[in-house]
Coordinates of C-alpha atoms in Angstrom, one line a residue:
X1 CA -4.5 140.5 45.4
X2 CA -5.9 139.4 48.7
X3 CA -6.1 135.8 47.4
X4 CA -2.4 135.9 46.5
X5 CA -1.5 137.3 49.9
X6 CA -3.4 134.5 51.6
X7 CA -1.6 131.9 49.4
X8 CA 1.7 133.5 50.2
X9 CA 1.0 133.5 54.0
X10 CA -0.3 129.9 53.9
X11 CA 2.9 128.6 52.2
X12 CA 5.0 126.4 54.5
X13 CA 8.1 128.6 54.1
X14 CA 6.5 131.7 55.5
X15 CA 5.0 129.9 58.5
X16 CA 8.3 128.2 59.2
X17 CA 10.1 131.5 59.1
X18 CA 7.5 133.1 61.4
X19 CA 7.9 130.3 63.9
X20 CA 11.7 130.6 63.6
X21 CA 11.6 134.4 64.4
X22 CA 9.4 133.9 67.4
X23 CA 11.6 131.1 68.7
X24 CA 14.7 133.2 68.0
X25 CA 13.3 136.1 70.0
X26 CA 12.5 133.8 73.0
X27 CA 15.9 132.1 72.7
X28 CA 17.7 135.5 72.7
X29 CA 16.2 136.3 76.2
X30 CA 17.6 133.0 77.5
X31 CA 21.0 133.6 76.0
X32 CA 21.1 137.2 77.4
X33 CA 20.3 135.8 80.8
X34 CA 22.9 133.0 80.5
X35 CA 25.6 135.5 79.5
X36 CA 24.7 138.2 82.0
X37 CA 23.8 136.0 85.0
X38 CA 26.0 133.0 84.5
X39 CA 29.0 133.5 82.3
X40 CA 30.0 137.1 83.0
X41 CA 30.0 136.7 86.8
X42 CA 32.4 133.7 86.3
X43 CA 34.6 135.7 84.0
X44 CA 34.4 138.6 86.5
X45 CA 35.6 136.3 89.3
X46 CA 38.5 135.1 87.1
X47 CA 39.5 138.7 86.5
X48 CA 39.3 139.8 90.1
X49 CA 35.7 140.9 90.2
X50 CA 35.7 143.0 87.0
X51 CA 32.2 143.5 85.6
X52 CA 32.5 144.0 81.8
X53 CA 29.1 145.6 81.5
X54 CA 30.5 148.6 83.4
X55 CA 33.7 149.0 81.4
X56 CA 34.0 152.1 79.3
X57 CA 36.3 154.8 78.0
X58 CA 35.3 158.4 78.3
X59 CA 36.4 160.2 75.1
X60 CA 36.3 163.7 76.8
X61 CA 39.3 162.6 79.0
X62 CA 37.2 162.9 82.2
X63 CA 37.3 160.3 85.0
X64 CA 33.9 159.0 86.2
X65 CA 33.1 156.7 89.0
X66 CA 30.7 154.6 87.0
X67 CA 29.1 154.2 83.6
X68 CA 25.9 155.8 84.9
X69 CA 27.8 158.8 86.2
X70 CA 29.5 159.3 82.8
X71 CA 26.1 159.0 81.0
X72 CA 24.5 161.5 83.3
X73 CA 27.4 163.9 82.6
X74 CA 26.7 163.5 78.9
X75 CA 30.3 162.4 78.2
X76 CA 31.0 160.7 74.8
X77 CA 31.7 157.0 75.7
X78 CA 33.0 153.8 74.2
X79 CA 31.3 151.1 76.2
X80 CA 33.5 148.2 75.3
X81 CA 32.1 146.1 78.1
X82 CA 28.7 146.1 76.5
X83 CA 30.4 145.1 73.3
X84 CA 32.2 142.2 75.0
X85 CA 28.8 141.0 76.3
X86 CA 27.3 141.3 72.8
X87 CA 30.1 139.2 71.3
X88 CA 29.6 136.5 73.9
X89 CA 25.9 136.5 73.3
X90 CA 26.6 136.1 69.6
X91 CA 29.1 133.3 70.1
X92 CA 26.7 131.4 72.4
X93 CA 23.8 131.8 70.0
X94 CA 26.0 130.7 67.0
X95 CA 27.2 127.6 68.9
X96 CA 23.7 126.6 69.9
X97 CA 22.4 127.1 66.3
X98 CA 25.4 125.0 65.1
X99 CA 24.5 122.2 67.5
X100 CA 20.8 122.4 66.5
X101 CA 21.7 122.2 62.8
X102 CA 24.1 119.4 63.4
X103 CA 21.4 117.4 65.2
X104 CA 18.8 118.1 62.4
X105 CA 21.3 117.0 59.7
X106 CA 22.1 113.8 61.6
X107 CA 18.4 113.0 61.9
X108 CA 18.0 113.7 58.1
X109 CA 20.8 111.3 57.3
X110 CA 19.3 108.6 59.4
X111 CA 16.0 109.0 57.7
X112 CA 17.6 108.9 54.2
X113 CA 19.8 106.0 55.0
X114 CA 18.2 102.9 53.3
X115 CA 20.0 100.5 55.6
X116 CA 18.5 102.0 58.7
X117 CA 15.0 101.7 57.4
X118 CA 13.4 98.3 57.7
X119 CA 12.2 97.0 54.4
X120 CA 8.7 95.5 54.4
X121 CA 8.6 91.7 54.1
X122 CA 8.0 90.5 50.5
X123 CA 4.6 89.1 49.7
X124 CA 4.0 85.3 50.3
X125 CA 3.8 84.5 46.6
X126 CA 7.2 86.1 46.0
X127 CA 8.7 84.1 48.9
X128 CA 7.2 80.9 47.5
X129 CA 8.6 81.6 44.0
X130 CA 12.0 82.4 45.5
X131 CA 12.0 79.0 47.3
X132 CA 11.0 77.2 44.1
X133 CA 13.7 78.9 42.1
X134 CA 16.3 78.0 44.8
X135 CA 15.1 74.4 44.9
X136 CA 15.4 74.1 41.1
X137 CA 18.9 75.6 41.1
X138 CA 20.0 73.2 43.9
X139 CA 18.6 70.2 42.0
X140 CA 20.3 71.2 38.8
X141 CA 23.6 71.6 40.7
X142 CA 23.3 68.1 42.2
X143 CA 22.6 66.2 39.0
X144 CA 25.6 65.3 36.9
X145 CA 25.5 67.2 33.8
X146 CA 24.5 64.6 31.2
X147 CA 25.2 66.1 27.9
X148 CA 23.5 64.2 25.1
X149 CA 26.1 62.3 23.1
X150 CA 26.2 63.0 19.5
X151 CA 24.5 60.2 17.6
X152 CA 26.9 58.2 15.6
X153 CA 26.0 58.0 12.0
X154 CA 24.7 54.6 11.1
X155 CA 27.1 52.8 8.9
X156 CA 25.5 52.2 5.7
X157 CA 26.4 49.0 3.9
X158 CA 26.8 49.3 0.4
X159 CA 24.4 47.2 -1.3
X160 CA 26.0 44.4 -3.3
X161 CA 26.1 45.3 -6.9
X162 CA 23.6 43.6 -9.0
X163 CA 24.7 41.1 -11.5
X164 CA 23.6 41.6 -14.9

């Protein structure tokens, strides 16, 4: 069983998946920072300084000065601002993954395209044989086609009849 587990782990798919998960976790931190530190402040400026991370609705009907105050009071909350941030995070990650996949597919198509790849030059003997063939074809095309004439049947003279 241990041997099978080692074979499973050593397969390329499992290792690729592990690398993908690690890279995804690191990428998530970058996207969260981009949304929280770059995009949301710009959206906040466009909406007269509104910070979506602090937007909430208290279900108990109370009015609270901030999200932290509502949480300290133990009020049931719908924090739609956090949801908006999560949606933006998702959209940015999805768009980045789309661009990444599009780039990878483009590289794959270039690698598979036979016209893009340079063919190795043919061996010298093949080049020589090709030149000989072309020369023979050219010579045959330049000579008039001389069809052999049908041989006329020799006229046979009838031997004079012998006199008896």
